[in-house]
C-alpha atoms as one frame of an Amber mdcrd trajectory, in Angstrom:
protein
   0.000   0.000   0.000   2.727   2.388   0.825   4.462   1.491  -2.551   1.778
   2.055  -4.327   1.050   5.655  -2.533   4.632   6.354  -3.025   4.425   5.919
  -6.835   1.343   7.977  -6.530   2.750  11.118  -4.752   5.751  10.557  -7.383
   3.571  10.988 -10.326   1.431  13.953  -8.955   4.969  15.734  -8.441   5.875
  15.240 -12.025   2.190  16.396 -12.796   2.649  19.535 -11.353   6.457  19.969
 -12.611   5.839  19.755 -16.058   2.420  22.430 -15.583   5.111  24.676 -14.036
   7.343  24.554 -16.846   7.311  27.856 -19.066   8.149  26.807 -22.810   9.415
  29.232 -25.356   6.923  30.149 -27.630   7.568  31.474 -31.113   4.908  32.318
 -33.437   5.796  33.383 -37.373   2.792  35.187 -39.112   2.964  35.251 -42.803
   1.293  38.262 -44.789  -1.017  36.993 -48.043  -0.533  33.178 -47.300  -3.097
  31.219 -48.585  -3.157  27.194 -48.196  -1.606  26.688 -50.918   0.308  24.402
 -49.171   1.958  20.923 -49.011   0.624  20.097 -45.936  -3.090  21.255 -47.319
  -2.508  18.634 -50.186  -1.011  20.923 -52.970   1.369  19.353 -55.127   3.108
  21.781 -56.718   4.185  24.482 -54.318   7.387  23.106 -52.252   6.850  24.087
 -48.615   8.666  21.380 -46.785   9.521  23.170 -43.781   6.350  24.099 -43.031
   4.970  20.611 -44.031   7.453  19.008 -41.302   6.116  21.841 -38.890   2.727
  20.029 -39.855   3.681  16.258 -39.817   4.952  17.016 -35.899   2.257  19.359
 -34.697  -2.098  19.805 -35.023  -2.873  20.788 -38.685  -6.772  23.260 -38.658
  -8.674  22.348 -41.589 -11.289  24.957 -40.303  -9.595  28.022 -39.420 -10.745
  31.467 -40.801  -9.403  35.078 -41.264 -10.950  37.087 -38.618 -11.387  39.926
 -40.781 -10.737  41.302 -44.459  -8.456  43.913 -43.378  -5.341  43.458 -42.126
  -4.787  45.996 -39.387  -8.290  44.186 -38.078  -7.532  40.796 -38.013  -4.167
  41.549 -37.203  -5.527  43.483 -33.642  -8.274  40.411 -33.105  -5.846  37.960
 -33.639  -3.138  39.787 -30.616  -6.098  40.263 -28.292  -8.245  37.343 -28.696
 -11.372  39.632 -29.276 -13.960  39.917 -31.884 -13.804  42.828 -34.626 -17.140
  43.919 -33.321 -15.539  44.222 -29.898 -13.150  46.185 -30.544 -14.823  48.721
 -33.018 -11.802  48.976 -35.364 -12.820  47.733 -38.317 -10.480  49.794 -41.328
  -6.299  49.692 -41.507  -6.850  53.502 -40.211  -4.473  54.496 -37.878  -6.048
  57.131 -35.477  -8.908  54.174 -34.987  -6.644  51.957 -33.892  -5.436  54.751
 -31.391  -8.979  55.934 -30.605  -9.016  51.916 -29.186  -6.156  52.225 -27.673
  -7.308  55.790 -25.769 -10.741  54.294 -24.614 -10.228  50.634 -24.120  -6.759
  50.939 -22.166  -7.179  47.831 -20.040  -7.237  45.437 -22.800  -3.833  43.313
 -23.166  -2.275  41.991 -26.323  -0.993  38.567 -26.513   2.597  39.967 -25.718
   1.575  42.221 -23.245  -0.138  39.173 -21.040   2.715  37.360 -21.247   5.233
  39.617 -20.347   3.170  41.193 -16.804   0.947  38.014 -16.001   3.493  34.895
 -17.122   7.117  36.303 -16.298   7.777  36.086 -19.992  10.929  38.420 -22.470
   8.358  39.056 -25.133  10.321  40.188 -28.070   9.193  40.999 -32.046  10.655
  41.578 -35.471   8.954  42.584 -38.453   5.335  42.600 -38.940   2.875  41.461
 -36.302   0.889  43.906 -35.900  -0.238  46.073 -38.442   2.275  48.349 -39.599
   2.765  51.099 -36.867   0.426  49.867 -35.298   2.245  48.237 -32.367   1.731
  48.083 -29.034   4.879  48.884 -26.901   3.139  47.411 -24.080   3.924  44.087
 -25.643   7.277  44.110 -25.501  10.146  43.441 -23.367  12.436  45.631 -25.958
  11.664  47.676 -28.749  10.325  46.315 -32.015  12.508  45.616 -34.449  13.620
  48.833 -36.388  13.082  48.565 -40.727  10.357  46.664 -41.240   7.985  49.475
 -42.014  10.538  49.974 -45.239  10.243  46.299 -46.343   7.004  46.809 -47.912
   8.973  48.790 -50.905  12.065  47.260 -50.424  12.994  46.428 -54.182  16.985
  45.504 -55.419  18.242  48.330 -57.571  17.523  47.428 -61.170  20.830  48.778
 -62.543  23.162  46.620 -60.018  20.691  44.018 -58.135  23.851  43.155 -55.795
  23.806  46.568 -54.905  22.203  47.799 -51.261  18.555  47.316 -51.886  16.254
  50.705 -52.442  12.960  52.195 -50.890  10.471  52.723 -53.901   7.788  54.896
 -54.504   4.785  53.746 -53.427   3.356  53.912 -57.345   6.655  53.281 -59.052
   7.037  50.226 -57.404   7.995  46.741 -59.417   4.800  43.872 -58.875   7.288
  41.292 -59.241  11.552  41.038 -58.938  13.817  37.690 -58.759  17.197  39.461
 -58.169  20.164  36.787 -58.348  21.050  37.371 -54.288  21.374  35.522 -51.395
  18.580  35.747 -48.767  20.075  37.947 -46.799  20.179  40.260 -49.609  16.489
  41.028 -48.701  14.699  42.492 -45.499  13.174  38.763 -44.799  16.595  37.091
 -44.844  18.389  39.423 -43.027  15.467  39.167 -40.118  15.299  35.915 -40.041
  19.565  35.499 -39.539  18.811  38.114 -36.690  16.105  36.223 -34.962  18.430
  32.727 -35.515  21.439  34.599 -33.808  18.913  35.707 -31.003  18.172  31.768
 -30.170  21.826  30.768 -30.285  22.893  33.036 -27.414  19.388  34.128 -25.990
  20.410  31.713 -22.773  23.695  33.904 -22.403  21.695  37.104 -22.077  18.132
  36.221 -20.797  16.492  33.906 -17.618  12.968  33.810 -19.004  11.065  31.888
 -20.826  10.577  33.336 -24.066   7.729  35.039 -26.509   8.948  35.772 -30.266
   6.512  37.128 -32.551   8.262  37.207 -36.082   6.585  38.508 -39.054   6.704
  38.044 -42.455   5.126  40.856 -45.197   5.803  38.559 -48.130   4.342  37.198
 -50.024   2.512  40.236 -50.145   2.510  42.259 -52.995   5.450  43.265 -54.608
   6.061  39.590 -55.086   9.999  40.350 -54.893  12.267  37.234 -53.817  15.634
  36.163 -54.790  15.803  34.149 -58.186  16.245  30.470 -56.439  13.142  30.395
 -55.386  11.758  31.991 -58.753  13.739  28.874 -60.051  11.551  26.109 -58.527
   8.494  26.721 -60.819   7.867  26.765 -64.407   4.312  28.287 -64.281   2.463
  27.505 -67.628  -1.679  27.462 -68.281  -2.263  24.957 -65.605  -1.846  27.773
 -62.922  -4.077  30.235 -64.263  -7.265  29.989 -62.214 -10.388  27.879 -63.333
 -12.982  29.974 -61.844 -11.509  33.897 -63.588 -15.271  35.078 -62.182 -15.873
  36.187 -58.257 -16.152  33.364 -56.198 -19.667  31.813 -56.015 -21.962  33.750
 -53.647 -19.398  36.501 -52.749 -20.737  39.677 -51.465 -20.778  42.694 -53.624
 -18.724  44.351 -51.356 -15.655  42.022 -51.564 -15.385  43.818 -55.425 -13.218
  46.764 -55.107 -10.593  48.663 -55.962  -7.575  47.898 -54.309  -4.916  49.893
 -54.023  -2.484  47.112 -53.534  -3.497  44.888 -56.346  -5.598  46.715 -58.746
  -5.411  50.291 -58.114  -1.539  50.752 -58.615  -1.325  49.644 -61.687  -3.690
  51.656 -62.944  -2.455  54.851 -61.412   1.051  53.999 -63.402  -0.809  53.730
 -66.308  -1.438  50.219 -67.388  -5.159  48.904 -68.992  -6.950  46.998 -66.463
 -10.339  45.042 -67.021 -12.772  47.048 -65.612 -14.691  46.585 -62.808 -17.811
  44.897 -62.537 -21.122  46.855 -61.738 -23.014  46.056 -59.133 -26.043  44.444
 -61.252 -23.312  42.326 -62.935 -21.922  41.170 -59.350 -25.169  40.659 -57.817
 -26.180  38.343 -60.983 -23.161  36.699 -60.861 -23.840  35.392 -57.410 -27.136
  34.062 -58.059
């Protein structure tokens, strides 16, 4: 009897030791992903670091945007809380703020972490919605740059060459300069955030919260030529269904600065727009 309380008291102390344990959390948000994905069953797009990611961990089949807007969803996503509940529902800056101003006691994600779990919470590049973050989060400063990634193009002239900021209209849609990855903004973050988990045990005695973002691939679709290299697009990519999706709202048709609206400000012929009656019998 004694043995077997023993061996009882011995298990309810590992119990307890492993829910005291504080693991490092690092979570990588990707701008513009879509599941086009080897772990979602596509075939031709080589992902195999995020498919081993999937193969060890829990795969959602039924996960869903919180919001069409970025700065939105981004915001729900950090706070756990509905679009409706927070009232910010544009990627408008001074809304964001007005939040901010009137709803003071709400915590992000990092923010929790940091004052209610003992945790370094620490960031680089886009988690939040451009400047949009919340100092509050953070143990240190966000990393500095990544609002200039966004137009970060390689000089057309010398692509080796420092990269350049572009204009927000005279900006390329697509580059494959001939570089290494750290040639780029993502590259060079992501050798910064390696070098951060070689050594972090040298200079910190927490457990750890990294948020590390990712713009691409977000428009302009600019990555070195390697990875350009892997594909040989031909008529099999284009889509199958050119219309709006089946039983899309009217409002999802607009003008888009960032996909449609650019190019026509530069100049170039775009199909026009549909009309509402031609969206509204489209989708029945």
């Amino acid at each position: 009897m004694s043995r077997l309380y023993l061996s009882f008291l011995a298990a309810l102390s590992a119990a307890v030791a492993i829910a005291e344990e504080k693991p490092d959390i690092l979570m990588i948000a990707i701008d513009d992903l879509r599941p086009m994905l080897g772990c979602y069953g596509d075939e031709r797009i080589q992902t195999p670091n995020i498919d081993k990611l999937a193969a060890s961990g829990v795969v959602f089949e039924r996960a869903y945007c919180q919001y069409a807007k970025c700065g939105t969803s981004r915001l729900s996503l950090m706070t756990g809380l509905r679009p409706g509940s927070i009232g910010v529902f544009s990627n408008n800056l001074r809304d964001v703020q007005k939040f901010r101003e009137t709803r003071p006691e709400i915590a992000g994600i990092g923010q929790w972490l940091k004052n209610e779990g003992g945790y370094h919470t620490q960031s680089w590049g886009k988690i939040y919605h451009d400047t949009w973050d919340d100092p509050r989060d953070w143990s240190v400063p966000s990393s500095p740059g990544r609002d200039r990634e966004m137009w970060e193009i390689a000089d057309p002239e010398n692509p080796a060459k420092p990269t350049m900021i572009a204009e927000r209209w005279d900006c390329p849609v697509m580059q494959s300069p001939n570089v290494p990855d750290d040639h780029l903004f993502a590259g060079r973050m992501t050798a910064d955030v390696l070098a951060f988990l070689r050594t972090r045990e040298e200079k910190i005695d927490l457990p750890v919260f990294l948020a590390v973002g990712y713009r691409r691939p977000h428009l302009p679709f600019i990555a070195p030529k390697k990875y350009f290299d892997l594909y040989q697009p031909d008529d099999s990519w284009l889509a199958k269904n050119p219309g709006p999706p089946e039983k899309s709202p009217v409002k999802a048709w607009f003008n888009s600065d960032g996909y449609v609206g650019g190019a026509k400000r530069i100049g170039l012929e775009m199909p026009r727009d549909p009309t509402r009656e031609e969206a509204i019998a489209w989708n029945g």
